[in-house]
Short mmCIF file of C-alpha atoms in Angstrom, two decimals:
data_model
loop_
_atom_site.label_atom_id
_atom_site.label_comp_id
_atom_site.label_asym_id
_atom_site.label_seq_id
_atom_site.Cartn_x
_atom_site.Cartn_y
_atom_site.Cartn_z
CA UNK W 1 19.41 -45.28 101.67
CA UNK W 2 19.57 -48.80 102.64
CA UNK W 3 22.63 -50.77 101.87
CA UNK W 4 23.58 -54.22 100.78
CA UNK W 5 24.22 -55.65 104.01
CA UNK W 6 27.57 -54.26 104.95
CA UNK W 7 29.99 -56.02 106.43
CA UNK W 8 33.51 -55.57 108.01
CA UNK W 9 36.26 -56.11 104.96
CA UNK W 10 39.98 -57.47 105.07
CA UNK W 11 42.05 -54.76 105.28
CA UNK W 12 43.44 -52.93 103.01
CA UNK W 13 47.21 -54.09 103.05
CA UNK W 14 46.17 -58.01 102.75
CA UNK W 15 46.70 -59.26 99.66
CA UNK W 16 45.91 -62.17 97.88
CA UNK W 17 47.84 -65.62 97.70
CA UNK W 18 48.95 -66.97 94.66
CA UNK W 19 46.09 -69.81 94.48
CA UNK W 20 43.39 -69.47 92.29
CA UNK W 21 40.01 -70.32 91.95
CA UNK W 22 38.35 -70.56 89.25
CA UNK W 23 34.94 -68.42 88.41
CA UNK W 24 31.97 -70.21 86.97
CA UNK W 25 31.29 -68.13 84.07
CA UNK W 26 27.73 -68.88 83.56
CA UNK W 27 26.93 -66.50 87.52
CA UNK W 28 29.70 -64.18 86.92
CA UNK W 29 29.63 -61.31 84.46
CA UNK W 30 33.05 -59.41 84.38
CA UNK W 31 32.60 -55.56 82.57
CA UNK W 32 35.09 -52.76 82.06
CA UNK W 33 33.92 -49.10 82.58
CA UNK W 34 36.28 -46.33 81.62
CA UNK W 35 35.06 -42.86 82.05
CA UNK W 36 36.11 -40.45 79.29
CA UNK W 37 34.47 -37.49 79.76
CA UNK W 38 37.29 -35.34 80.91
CA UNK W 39 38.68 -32.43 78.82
CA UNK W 40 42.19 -32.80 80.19
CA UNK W 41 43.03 -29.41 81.14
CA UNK W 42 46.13 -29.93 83.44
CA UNK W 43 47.87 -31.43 79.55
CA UNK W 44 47.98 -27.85 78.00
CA UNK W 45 46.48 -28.84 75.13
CA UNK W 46 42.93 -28.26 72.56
CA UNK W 47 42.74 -31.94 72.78
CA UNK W 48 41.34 -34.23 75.31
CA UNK W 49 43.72 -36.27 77.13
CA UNK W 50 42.04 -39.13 76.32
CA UNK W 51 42.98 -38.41 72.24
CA UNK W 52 46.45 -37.62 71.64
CA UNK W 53 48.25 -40.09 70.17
CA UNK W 54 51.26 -42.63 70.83
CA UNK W 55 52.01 -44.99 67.97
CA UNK W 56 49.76 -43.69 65.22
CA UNK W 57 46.66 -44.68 67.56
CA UNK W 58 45.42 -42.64 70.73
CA UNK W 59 45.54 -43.10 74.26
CA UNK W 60 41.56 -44.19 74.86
CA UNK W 61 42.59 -46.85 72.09
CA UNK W 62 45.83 -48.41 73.64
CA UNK W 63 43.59 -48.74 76.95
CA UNK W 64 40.62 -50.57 75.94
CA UNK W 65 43.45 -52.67 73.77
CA UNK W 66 45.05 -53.61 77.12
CA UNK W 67 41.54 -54.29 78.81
CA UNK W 68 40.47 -56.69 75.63
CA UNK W 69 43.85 -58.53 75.84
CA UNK W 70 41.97 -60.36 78.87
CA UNK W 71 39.90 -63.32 77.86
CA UNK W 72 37.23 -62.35 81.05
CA UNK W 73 36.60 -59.09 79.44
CA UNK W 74 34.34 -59.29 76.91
CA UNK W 75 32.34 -56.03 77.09
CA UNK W 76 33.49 -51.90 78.02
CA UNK W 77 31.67 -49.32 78.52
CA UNK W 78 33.25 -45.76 77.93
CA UNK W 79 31.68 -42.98 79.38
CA UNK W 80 31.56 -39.66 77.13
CA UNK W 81 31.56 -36.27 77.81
CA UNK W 82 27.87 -34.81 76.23
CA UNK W 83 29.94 -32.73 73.59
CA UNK W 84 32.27 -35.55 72.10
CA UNK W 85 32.95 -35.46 69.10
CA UNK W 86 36.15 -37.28 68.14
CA UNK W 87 35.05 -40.92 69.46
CA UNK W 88 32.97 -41.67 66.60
CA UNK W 89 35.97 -40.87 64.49
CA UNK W 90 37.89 -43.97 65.50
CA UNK W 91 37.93 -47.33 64.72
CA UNK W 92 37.01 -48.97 68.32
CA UNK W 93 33.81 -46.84 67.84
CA UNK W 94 32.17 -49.58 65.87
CA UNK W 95 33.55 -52.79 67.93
CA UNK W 96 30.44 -54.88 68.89
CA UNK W 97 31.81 -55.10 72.18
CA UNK W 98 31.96 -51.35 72.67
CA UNK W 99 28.83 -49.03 74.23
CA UNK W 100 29.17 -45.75 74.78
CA UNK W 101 27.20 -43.66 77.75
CA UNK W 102 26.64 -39.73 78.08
CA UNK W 103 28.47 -38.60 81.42
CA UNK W 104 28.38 -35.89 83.87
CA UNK W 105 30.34 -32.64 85.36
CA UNK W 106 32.42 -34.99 87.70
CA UNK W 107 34.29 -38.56 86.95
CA UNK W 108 31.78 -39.91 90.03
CA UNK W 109 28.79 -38.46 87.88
CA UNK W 110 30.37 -40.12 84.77
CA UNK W 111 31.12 -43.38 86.51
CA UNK W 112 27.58 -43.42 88.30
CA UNK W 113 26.06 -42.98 84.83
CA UNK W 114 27.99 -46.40 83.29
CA UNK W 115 26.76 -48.06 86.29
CA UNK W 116 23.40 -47.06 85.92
CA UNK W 117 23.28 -47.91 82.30
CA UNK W 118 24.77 -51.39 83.50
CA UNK W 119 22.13 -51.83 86.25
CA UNK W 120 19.15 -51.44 83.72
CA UNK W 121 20.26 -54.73 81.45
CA UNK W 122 18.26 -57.75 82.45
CA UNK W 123 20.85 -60.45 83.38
CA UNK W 124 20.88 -63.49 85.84
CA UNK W 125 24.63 -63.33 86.42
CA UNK W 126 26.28 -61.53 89.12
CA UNK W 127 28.14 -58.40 87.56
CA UNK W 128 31.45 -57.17 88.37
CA UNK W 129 32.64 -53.84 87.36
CA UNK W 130 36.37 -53.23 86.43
CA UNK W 131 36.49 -49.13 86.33
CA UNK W 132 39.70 -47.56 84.77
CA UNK W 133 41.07 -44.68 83.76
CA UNK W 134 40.90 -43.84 80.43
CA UNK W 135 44.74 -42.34 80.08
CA UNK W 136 46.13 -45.13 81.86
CA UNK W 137 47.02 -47.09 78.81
CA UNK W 138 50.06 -49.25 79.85
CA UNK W 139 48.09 -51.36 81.84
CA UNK W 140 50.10 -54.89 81.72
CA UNK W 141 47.71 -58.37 81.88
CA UNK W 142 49.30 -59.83 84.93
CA UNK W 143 48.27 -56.84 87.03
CA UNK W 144 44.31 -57.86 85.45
CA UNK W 145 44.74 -61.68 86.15
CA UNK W 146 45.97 -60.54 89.95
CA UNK W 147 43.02 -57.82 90.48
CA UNK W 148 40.33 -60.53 88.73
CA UNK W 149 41.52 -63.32 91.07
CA UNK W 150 39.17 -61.07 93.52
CA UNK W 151 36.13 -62.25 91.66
CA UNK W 152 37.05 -65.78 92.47
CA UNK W 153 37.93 -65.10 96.16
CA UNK W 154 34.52 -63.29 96.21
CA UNK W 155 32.29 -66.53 95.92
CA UNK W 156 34.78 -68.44 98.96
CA UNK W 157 34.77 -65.78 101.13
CA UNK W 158 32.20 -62.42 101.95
CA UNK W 159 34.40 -60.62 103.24
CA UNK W 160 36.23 -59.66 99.92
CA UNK W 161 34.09 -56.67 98.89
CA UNK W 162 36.46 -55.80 95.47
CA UNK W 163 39.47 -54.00 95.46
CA UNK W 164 41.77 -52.02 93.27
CA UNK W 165 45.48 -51.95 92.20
CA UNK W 166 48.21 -49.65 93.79
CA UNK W 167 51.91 -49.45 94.08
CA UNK W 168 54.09 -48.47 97.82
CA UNK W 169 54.77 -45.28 97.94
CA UNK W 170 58.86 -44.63 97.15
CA UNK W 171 59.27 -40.94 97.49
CA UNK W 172 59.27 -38.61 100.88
CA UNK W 173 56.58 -37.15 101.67
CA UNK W 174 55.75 -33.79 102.31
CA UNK W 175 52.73 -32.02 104.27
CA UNK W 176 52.30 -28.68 102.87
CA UNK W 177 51.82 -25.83 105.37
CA UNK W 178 51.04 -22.57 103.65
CA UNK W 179 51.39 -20.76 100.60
CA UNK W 180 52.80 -17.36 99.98
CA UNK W 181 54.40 -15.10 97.41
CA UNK W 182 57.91 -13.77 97.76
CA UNK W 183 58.94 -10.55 96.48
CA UNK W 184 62.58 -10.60 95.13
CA UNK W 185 62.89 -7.77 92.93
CA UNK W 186 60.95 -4.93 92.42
CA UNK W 187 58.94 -6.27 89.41
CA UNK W 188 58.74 -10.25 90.08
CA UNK W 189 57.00 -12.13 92.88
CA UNK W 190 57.24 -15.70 93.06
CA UNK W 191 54.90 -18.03 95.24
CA UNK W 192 56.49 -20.45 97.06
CA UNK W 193 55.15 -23.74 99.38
CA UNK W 194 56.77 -23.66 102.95
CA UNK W 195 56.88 -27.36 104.13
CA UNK W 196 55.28 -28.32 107.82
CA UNK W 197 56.29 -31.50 108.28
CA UNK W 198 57.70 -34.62 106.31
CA UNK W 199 55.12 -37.34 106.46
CA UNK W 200 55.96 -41.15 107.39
CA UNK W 201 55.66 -43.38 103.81
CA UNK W 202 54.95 -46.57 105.66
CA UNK W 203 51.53 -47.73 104.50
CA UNK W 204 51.09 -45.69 102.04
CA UNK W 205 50.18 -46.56 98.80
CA UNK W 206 49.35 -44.51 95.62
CA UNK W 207 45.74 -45.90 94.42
CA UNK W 208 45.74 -47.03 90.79
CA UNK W 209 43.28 -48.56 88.67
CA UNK W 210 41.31 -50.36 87.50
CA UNK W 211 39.22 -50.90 90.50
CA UNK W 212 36.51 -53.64 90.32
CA UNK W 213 33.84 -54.38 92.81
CA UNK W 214 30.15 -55.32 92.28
CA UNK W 215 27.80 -53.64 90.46
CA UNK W 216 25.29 -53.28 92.82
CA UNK W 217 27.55 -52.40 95.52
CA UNK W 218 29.74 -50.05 94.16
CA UNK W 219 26.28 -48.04 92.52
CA UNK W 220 24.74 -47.90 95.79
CA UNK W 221 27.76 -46.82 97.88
CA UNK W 222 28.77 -43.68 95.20
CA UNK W 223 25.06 -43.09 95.23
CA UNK W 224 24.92 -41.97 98.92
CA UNK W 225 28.14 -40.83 99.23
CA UNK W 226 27.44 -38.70 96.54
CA UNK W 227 23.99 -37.56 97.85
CA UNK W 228 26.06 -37.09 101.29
CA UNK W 229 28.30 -34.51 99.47
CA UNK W 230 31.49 -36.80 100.54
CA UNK W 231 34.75 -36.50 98.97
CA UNK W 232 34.71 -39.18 96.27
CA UNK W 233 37.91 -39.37 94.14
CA UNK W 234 37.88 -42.63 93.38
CA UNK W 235 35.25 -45.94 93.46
CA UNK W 236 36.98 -47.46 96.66
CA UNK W 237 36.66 -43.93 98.34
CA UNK W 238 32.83 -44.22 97.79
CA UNK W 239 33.09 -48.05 99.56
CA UNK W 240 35.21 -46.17 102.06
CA UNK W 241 32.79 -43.78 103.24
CA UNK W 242 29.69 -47.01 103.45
CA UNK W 243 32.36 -48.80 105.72
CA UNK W 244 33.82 -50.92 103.41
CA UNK W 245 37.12 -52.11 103.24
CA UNK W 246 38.58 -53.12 99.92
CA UNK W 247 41.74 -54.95 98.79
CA UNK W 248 44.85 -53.31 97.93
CA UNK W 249 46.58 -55.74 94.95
CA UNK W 250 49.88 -54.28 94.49
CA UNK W 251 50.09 -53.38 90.37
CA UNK W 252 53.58 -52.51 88.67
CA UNK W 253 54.55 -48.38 88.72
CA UNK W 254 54.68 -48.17 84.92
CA UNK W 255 50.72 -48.35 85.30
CA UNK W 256 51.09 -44.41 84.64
CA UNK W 257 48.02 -42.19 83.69
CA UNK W 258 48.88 -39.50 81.26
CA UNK W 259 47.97 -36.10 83.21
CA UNK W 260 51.30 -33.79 81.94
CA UNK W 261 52.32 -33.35 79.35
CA UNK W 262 56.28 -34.77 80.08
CA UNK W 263 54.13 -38.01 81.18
CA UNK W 264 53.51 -38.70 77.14
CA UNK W 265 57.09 -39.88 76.47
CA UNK W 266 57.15 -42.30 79.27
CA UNK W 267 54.05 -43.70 78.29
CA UNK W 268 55.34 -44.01 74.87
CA UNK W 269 58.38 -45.95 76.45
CA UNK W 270 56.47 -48.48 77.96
CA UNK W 271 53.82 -49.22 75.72
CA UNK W 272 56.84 -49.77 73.15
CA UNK W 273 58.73 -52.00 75.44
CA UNK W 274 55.21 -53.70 75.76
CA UNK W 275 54.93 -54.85 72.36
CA UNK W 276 58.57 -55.25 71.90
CA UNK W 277 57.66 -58.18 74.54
CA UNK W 278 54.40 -59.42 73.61
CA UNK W 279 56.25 -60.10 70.03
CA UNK W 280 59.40 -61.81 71.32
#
């Protein structure tokens, strides 16, 4: 599959200056994708991650709130899983600026869907493509104006090809060696990790979202990495593999995505101190 004209990218630990430029909004088309077709089986629960509730309202709903507290983002696009049922229920189901899209087995099928839906409308702007998880919903509106200042860099310089927000690594790290189980009585066995070797932390970063990159682009990279069968766990993973090199733009560690269930109270933590903020 022929590409669009890749080139060499700044790597991944530059990051942006503090000088922005400012789009011209009549070429540039800015749209949020969040892929919600996930039943969220590692939070122990009937319900999808994506619809338990914080604050009387659920988690899909406090993150397209934080994506529409951005004046560039005008439109979303959630990707469903085909058996949904509980979207329709809510009230962001009938927001004008809301389209919904079937997904697939995998968040790259689901995410390759919204882009495909996005790639059929007839437009003369250049689209950009701000993916994000859908149970990340304390996502905080200076980490958007830092990841969108991309867009502007984008028409100064080629060699910005999108990027995606991400916080240092603070923890040790650990390389796992082998399982195994150990027997210590006669009735219980316990499995246990055995370490090989602790892992150096400098450079490393733990990849966050959203990510945003091109339309185009980003479609035709997950397409053939995809049709490759390479391991895709994220949109700058797909970029990755075509021999791209996106921008890491460090974002704030309460940018948490709900996965277990213990990660519900901290969520509810910061999205209160959130508003406490926005109000004072």
């Amino acid at each position: 599959m022929a590409m669009n004209n890749p080139r060499p990218h700044s790597s991944a630990d530059v990051f942006l200056s503090d000088k922005t430029l400012v789009e011209d909004p009549d070429t540039t088309d800015i749209v949020a994708l969040i892929p919600a077709a996930g039943i969220g089986s590692r939070m122990k629960s009937d319900c999808p991650k994506q619809y338990l509730e914080i604050a009387q309202k659920t988690i899909l709903e406090h993150t397209v709130a934080a994506l529409f507290e951005h004046p560039r983002i005008q439109r979303i696009i959630i990707v469903l899983n085909p058996v949904d049922t509980q979207f329709a229920r809510l009230p962001i189901a009938s927001d004008p600026r809301v389209t919904t899209v079937m997904g697939g087995e995998e968040r790259a099928d689901s995410v390759l869907a919204g882009l495909n839906y996005l790639a059929s409308w007839p437009t003369s702007k250049t689209t950009w493509v701000l993916v994000h998880d859908a149970a990340r919903p304390c996502l905080q509106r200076t980490d958007l104006d830092n990841l969108l200042q991309l867009v502007d860099h984008a028409s100064a310089s080629p060699d910005v090809c999108g990027g995606l927000l991400a916080s240092p690594v603070r923890d040790t790290m650990k390389r796992m060696v082998s399982s195994s189980v150990k027997k210590i009585s006669a009735s219980i066995m316990l499995p246990h990790t055995l370490i090989d070797h602790t892992v150096d932390r400098n450079g490393l970063w733990h990849a966050l979202t959203p990510q945003l990159f091109p339309l185009l682009l980003l479609r035709d990279c997950l397409i053939k990495a995809l049709a490759e069968q390479a391991c895709i766990t994220d949109e700058s993973s797909a970029l990755e593999y075509c021999g791209y090199r996106p921008v890491l733009i460090q974002g704030r560690a309460d940018n948490i995505k709900v996965t277990q269930p213990e990660d519900l109270a901290l969520a509810e933590f910061y999205l209160s101190r959130k508003s406490k903020e926005s109000i004072e």
